[in-house]
């Protein structure tokens, strides 16, 4: 195999990995540990611009991960960077929030139909955790329904890796299967009078499996259980928020949550998360104590105001859908021409591409490595992300690389 991009000894990436191994456990933590990807993938990046990313070895990629979601307008979007530079002249972490906090909360209330109020934090996990705390504070109940294998963050109550957690961290959780209305009903019955919350992902985007949009039946059942029991319907829109619909991803199925968790795309890469809620949970949101030393930072809030305004102004959702559909059509035509069966699921702007008969992801990894060598950064099993900066030209250029990558897969696997 031609491993032109395999990170070789002596490369800047390899040198940083060696240094990191000594001072960072495992060289890198969590999902951004490149050891989870084929060895050809770089660990360290130098810069990003628009739809492109450069690693520390100087290789340029058309990027379909977008920092795992945050880059919604494109890396270093000029309007967001201008707002950031303006705010940086004034201050970031102060003794309390800046004017940007109120501006942003007003913009969220104008943009998101269920939103009467917002709280801001830093990470998606802060937001999903706070939603659950508010639901419990508001209902005075304990049980929460959570979909099997759904990711809601990395705190002890929700991490998919049990090391260092206790069974008690997950007390009062009842599991259902996404898009299975009967299993949701059964879980609600099990919770009985003690049901505080039904937590739903924007769509089914579990790692390594086909993605599924919520069915009408599933969404309506979740809403009916909420209406019948008084529990909170919590939408975890951390991954999909502002890519499918600016008002929240379940606008597409006509169901409004009581509480929603946001992060990733909200500030085009600046550190911010939000919890939004309706009137029913306003008082509960005033009762819980939630805070963090950096949660009032003005720069990410200025970035968020600029990001949301621009997404409105340019119809960012339609742009990302257009780019994603162009990519999807191209990949489909290539698969047919090479006699390969692949499954492209999820919304066009957040695709996952999986190969048939590929239990060990050997085809998927080979495809991604071959694309990487040709300057396209894909992921073999995780949700990918389009941004507003993916132009037709960039999609077409990426498709040239995927065509060659698919030819290699066809040759190797017949
Ligand atoms: N919920 C979902 C659906 C996510 O995709 C993520 C992050 N991938 C989280 C919650 C947690 O967000 P964070 O990593 O910012 O804590």
PDB file of N, CA and C in Angstrom, residues 335-383:
ATOM      1  N   UNK A 335     -20.093   5.193  -6.596  1.00  0.00           N
ATOM      2  CA  UNK A 335     -20.290   3.836  -6.067  1.00  0.00           C
ATOM      3  C   UNK A 335     -20.861   2.943  -7.172  1.00  0.00           C
ATOM      4  N   UNK A 336     -21.851   3.469  -7.887  1.00  0.00           N
ATOM      5  CA  UNK A 336     -22.457   2.670  -8.966  1.00  0.00           C
ATOM      6  C   UNK A 336     -21.427   2.355 -10.042  1.00  0.00           C
ATOM      7  N   UNK A 337     -20.624   3.357 -10.401  1.00  0.00           N
ATOM      8  CA  UNK A 337     -19.670   3.130 -11.492  1.00  0.00           C
ATOM      9  C   UNK A 337     -18.581   2.136 -11.076  1.00  0.00           C
ATOM     10  N   UNK A 338     -18.291   2.044  -9.773  1.00  0.00           N
ATOM     11  CA  UNK A 338     -17.258   1.101  -9.333  1.00  0.00           C
ATOM     12  C   UNK A 338     -17.863  -0.214  -8.830  1.00  0.00           C
ATOM     13  N   UNK A 339     -19.182  -0.332  -8.936  1.00  0.00           N
ATOM     14  CA  UNK A 339     -19.826  -1.566  -8.475  1.00  0.00           C
ATOM     15  C   UNK A 339     -19.727  -1.768  -6.973  1.00  0.00           C
ATOM     16  N   UNK A 340     -19.765  -0.638  -6.221  1.00  0.00           N
ATOM     17  CA  UNK A 340     -19.658  -0.714  -4.749  1.00  0.00           C
ATOM     18  C   UNK A 340     -21.021  -0.385  -4.151  1.00  0.00           C
ATOM     19  N   UNK A 341     -21.379  -1.108  -3.085  1.00  0.00           N
ATOM     20  CA  UNK A 341     -22.640  -0.796  -2.413  1.00  0.00           C
ATOM     21  C   UNK A 341     -22.335  -0.018  -1.140  1.00  0.00           C
ATOM     22  N   UNK A 342     -22.791   1.233  -1.112  1.00  0.00           N
ATOM     23  CA  UNK A 342     -22.611   1.982   0.129  1.00  0.00           C
ATOM     24  C   UNK A 342     -23.916   2.624   0.544  1.00  0.00           C
ATOM     25  N   UNK A 343     -23.984   2.940   1.826  1.00  0.00           N
ATOM     26  CA  UNK A 343     -25.199   3.529   2.385  1.00  0.00           C
ATOM     27  C   UNK A 343     -24.876   4.933   2.894  1.00  0.00           C
ATOM     28  N   UNK A 344     -25.550   5.921   2.323  1.00  0.00           N
ATOM     29  CA  UNK A 344     -25.368   7.303   2.774  1.00  0.00           C
ATOM     30  C   UNK A 344     -26.623   7.692   3.524  1.00  0.00           C
ATOM     31  N   UNK A 345     -26.490   7.860   4.830  1.00  0.00           N
ATOM     32  CA  UNK A 345     -27.676   8.170   5.634  1.00  0.00           C
ATOM     33  C   UNK A 345     -27.451   9.450   6.434  1.00  0.00           C
ATOM     34  N   UNK A 346     -28.507   9.836   7.131  1.00  0.00           N
ATOM     35  CA  UNK A 346     -28.466  11.112   7.856  1.00  0.00           C
ATOM     36  C   UNK A 346     -28.852  12.226   6.901  1.00  0.00           C
ATOM     37  N   UNK A 347     -29.115  13.410   7.435  1.00  0.00           N
ATOM     38  CA  UNK A 347     -29.406  14.545   6.567  1.00  0.00           C
ATOM     39  C   UNK A 347     -28.184  14.854   5.704  1.00  0.00           C
ATOM     40  N   UNK A 348     -28.402  15.408   4.513  1.00  0.00           N
ATOM     41  CA  UNK A 348     -27.295  15.633   3.574  1.00  0.00           C
ATOM     42  C   UNK A 348     -26.193  16.463   4.214  1.00  0.00           C
ATOM     43  N   UNK A 349     -26.565  17.426   5.092  1.00  0.00           N
ATOM     44  CA  UNK A 349     -25.554  18.310   5.679  1.00  0.00           C
ATOM     45  C   UNK A 349     -24.831  17.656   6.867  1.00  0.00           C
ATOM     46  N   UNK A 350     -25.271  16.456   7.279  1.00  0.00           N
ATOM     47  CA  UNK A 350     -24.605  15.710   8.356  1.00  0.00           C
ATOM     48  C   UNK A 350     -24.590  14.216   7.998  1.00  0.00           C
ATOM     49  N   UNK A 351     -23.825  13.856   6.989  1.00  0.00           N
ATOM     50  CA  UNK A 351     -23.906  12.477   6.497  1.00  0.00           C
ATOM     51  C   UNK A 351     -23.024  11.496   7.257  1.00  0.00           C
ATOM     52  N   UNK A 352     -23.380  10.228   7.149  1.00  0.00           N
ATOM     53  CA  UNK A 352     -22.445   9.161   7.481  1.00  0.00           C
ATOM     54  C   UNK A 352     -22.449   8.223   6.278  1.00  0.00           C
ATOM     55  N   UNK A 353     -21.271   7.748   5.903  1.00  0.00           N
ATOM     56  CA  UNK A 353     -21.142   6.897   4.716  1.00  0.00           C
ATOM     57  C   UNK A 353     -20.590   5.546   5.165  1.00  0.00           C
ATOM     58  N   UNK A 354     -21.387   4.499   4.999  1.00  0.00           N
ATOM     59  CA  UNK A 354     -20.970   3.155   5.426  1.00  0.00           C
ATOM     60  C   UNK A 354     -21.076   2.198   4.237  1.00  0.00           C
ATOM     61  N   UNK A 355     -20.189   1.225   4.198  1.00  0.00           N
ATOM     62  CA  UNK A 355     -20.146   0.269   3.095  1.00  0.00           C
ATOM     63  C   UNK A 355     -20.892  -1.004   3.483  1.00  0.00           C
ATOM     64  N   UNK A 356     -21.556  -1.635   2.526  1.00  0.00           N
ATOM     65  CA  UNK A 356     -22.194  -2.924   2.778  1.00  0.00           C
ATOM     66  C   UNK A 356     -21.115  -3.972   3.036  1.00  0.00           C
ATOM     67  N   UNK A 357     -21.481  -5.017   3.768  1.00  0.00           N
ATOM     68  CA  UNK A 357     -20.559  -6.132   4.069  1.00  0.00           C
ATOM     69  C   UNK A 357     -19.220  -5.602   4.591  1.00  0.00           C
ATOM     70  N   UNK A 358     -19.280  -4.802   5.638  1.00  0.00           N
ATOM     71  CA  UNK A 358     -18.056  -4.170   6.139  1.00  0.00           C
ATOM     72  C   UNK A 358     -18.055  -4.132   7.665  1.00  0.00           C
ATOM     73  N   UNK A 359     -18.231  -5.330   8.247  1.00  0.00           N
ATOM     74  CA  UNK A 359     -18.343  -5.430   9.719  1.00  0.00           C
ATOM     75  C   UNK A 359     -17.169  -4.770  10.435  1.00  0.00           C
ATOM     76  N   UNK A 360     -15.959  -5.017   9.933  1.00  0.00           N
ATOM     77  CA  UNK A 360     -14.780  -4.493  10.621  1.00  0.00           C
ATOM     78  C   UNK A 360     -14.356  -3.122  10.084  1.00  0.00           C
ATOM     79  N   UNK A 361     -15.200  -2.498   9.256  1.00  0.00           N
ATOM     80  CA  UNK A 361     -14.945  -1.178   8.684  1.00  0.00           C
ATOM     81  C   UNK A 361     -13.654  -1.145   7.851  1.00  0.00           C
ATOM     82  N   UNK A 362     -13.231  -2.288   7.327  1.00  0.00           N
ATOM     83  CA  UNK A 362     -11.992  -2.310   6.526  1.00  0.00           C
ATOM     84  C   UNK A 362     -12.184  -1.484   5.243  1.00  0.00           C
ATOM     85  N   UNK A 363     -13.346  -1.625   4.614  1.00  0.00           N
ATOM     86  CA  UNK A 363     -13.592  -0.859   3.383  1.00  0.00           C
ATOM     87  C   UNK A 363     -13.692   0.637   3.707  1.00  0.00           C
ATOM     88  N   UNK A 364     -14.447   0.940   4.740  1.00  0.00           N
ATOM     89  CA  UNK A 364     -14.649   2.341   5.110  1.00  0.00           C
ATOM     90  C   UNK A 364     -13.332   3.025   5.445  1.00  0.00           C
ATOM     91  N   UNK A 365     -12.474   2.321   6.176  1.00  0.00           N
ATOM     92  CA  UNK A 365     -11.189   2.919   6.562  1.00  0.00           C
ATOM     93  C   UNK A 365     -10.285   3.080   5.344  1.00  0.00           C
ATOM     94  N   UNK A 366     -10.278   2.072   4.465  1.00  0.00           N
ATOM     95  CA  UNK A 366      -9.441   2.172   3.262  1.00  0.00           C
ATOM     96  C   UNK A 366      -9.905   3.359   2.411  1.00  0.00           C
ATOM     97  N   UNK A 367     -11.216   3.478   2.261  1.00  0.00           N
ATOM     98  CA  UNK A 367     -11.777   4.585   1.486  1.00  0.00           C
ATOM     99  C   UNK A 367     -11.341   5.935   2.076  1.00  0.00           C
ATOM    100  N   UNK A 368     -11.463   6.059   3.385  1.00  0.00           N
ATOM    101  CA  UNK A 368     -11.100   7.329   4.036  1.00  0.00           C
ATOM    102  C   UNK A 368      -9.602   7.617   3.929  1.00  0.00           C
ATOM    103  N   UNK A 369      -8.774   6.587   4.100  1.00  0.00           N
ATOM    104  CA  UNK A 369      -7.322   6.782   4.010  1.00  0.00           C
ATOM    105  C   UNK A 369      -6.937   7.198   2.585  1.00  0.00           C
ATOM    106  N   UNK A 370      -7.549   6.549   1.591  1.00  0.00           N
ATOM    107  CA  UNK A 370      -7.222   6.891   0.204  1.00  0.00           C
ATOM    108  C   UNK A 370      -7.684   8.317  -0.128  1.00  0.00           C
ATOM    109  N   UNK A 371      -8.819   8.709   0.442  1.00  0.00           N
ATOM    110  CA  UNK A 371      -9.293  10.092   0.240  1.00  0.00           C
ATOM    111  C   UNK A 371      -8.357  11.071   0.957  1.00  0.00           C
ATOM    112  N   UNK A 372      -7.929  10.693   2.171  1.00  0.00           N
ATOM    113  CA  UNK A 372      -7.026  11.547   2.955  1.00  0.00           C
ATOM    114  C   UNK A 372      -5.723  11.816   2.184  1.00  0.00           C
ATOM    115  N   UNK A 373      -5.183  10.751   1.600  1.00  0.00           N
ATOM    116  CA  UNK A 373      -3.941  10.898   0.812  1.00  0.00           C
ATOM    117  C   UNK A 373      -4.110  11.904  -0.308  1.00  0.00           C
ATOM    118  N   UNK A 374      -5.365  11.999  -0.785  1.00  0.00           N
ATOM    119  CA  UNK A 374      -5.654  12.900  -1.910  1.00  0.00           C
ATOM    120  C   UNK A 374      -6.244  14.224  -1.436  1.00  0.00           C
ATOM    121  N   UNK A 375      -6.090  14.499  -0.139  1.00  0.00           N
ATOM    122  CA  UNK A 375      -6.458  15.827   0.365  1.00  0.00           C
ATOM    123  C   UNK A 375      -7.907  16.012   0.766  1.00  0.00           C
ATOM    124  N   UNK A 376      -8.566  14.910   1.194  1.00  0.00           N
ATOM    125  CA  UNK A 376      -9.958  15.033   1.660  1.00  0.00           C
ATOM    126  C   UNK A 376     -10.077  14.337   3.006  1.00  0.00           C
ATOM    127  N   UNK A 377     -10.542  15.068   4.009  1.00  0.00           N
ATOM    128  CA  UNK A 377     -10.625  14.536   5.366  1.00  0.00           C
ATOM    129  C   UNK A 377     -12.059  14.079   5.642  1.00  0.00           C
ATOM    130  N   UNK A 378     -12.234  12.741   5.699  1.00  0.00           N
ATOM    131  CA  UNK A 378     -13.549  12.136   5.977  1.00  0.00           C
ATOM    132  C   UNK A 378     -13.438  11.331   7.276  1.00  0.00           C
ATOM    133  N   UNK A 379     -14.548  10.793   7.738  1.00  0.00           N
ATOM    134  CA  UNK A 379     -14.510   9.912   8.907  1.00  0.00           C
ATOM    135  C   UNK A 379     -15.212   8.600   8.569  1.00  0.00           C
ATOM    136  N   UNK A 380     -14.600   7.462   8.940  1.00  0.00           N
ATOM    137  CA  UNK A 380     -15.205   6.180   8.553  1.00  0.00           C
ATOM    138  C   UNK A 380     -16.484   5.811   9.300  1.00  0.00           C
ATOM    139  N   UNK A 381     -16.681   6.314  10.508  1.00  0.00           N
ATOM    140  CA  UNK A 381     -17.867   5.879  11.279  1.00  0.00           C
ATOM    141  C   UNK A 381     -18.659   7.002  11.961  1.00  0.00           C
ATOM    142  N   UNK A 382     -18.082   8.165  12.101  1.00  0.00           N
ATOM    143  CA  UNK A 382     -18.766   9.249  12.828  1.00  0.00           C
ATOM    144  C   UNK A 382     -19.593  10.093  11.855  1.00  0.00           C
ATOM    145  N   UNK A 383     -20.600  10.757  12.357  1.00  0.00           N
ATOM    146  CA  UNK A 383     -21.329  11.763  11.588  1.00  0.00           C
ATOM    147  C   UNK A 383     -20.321  12.747  11.004  1.00  0.00           C
TER     148      UNK A 383
END
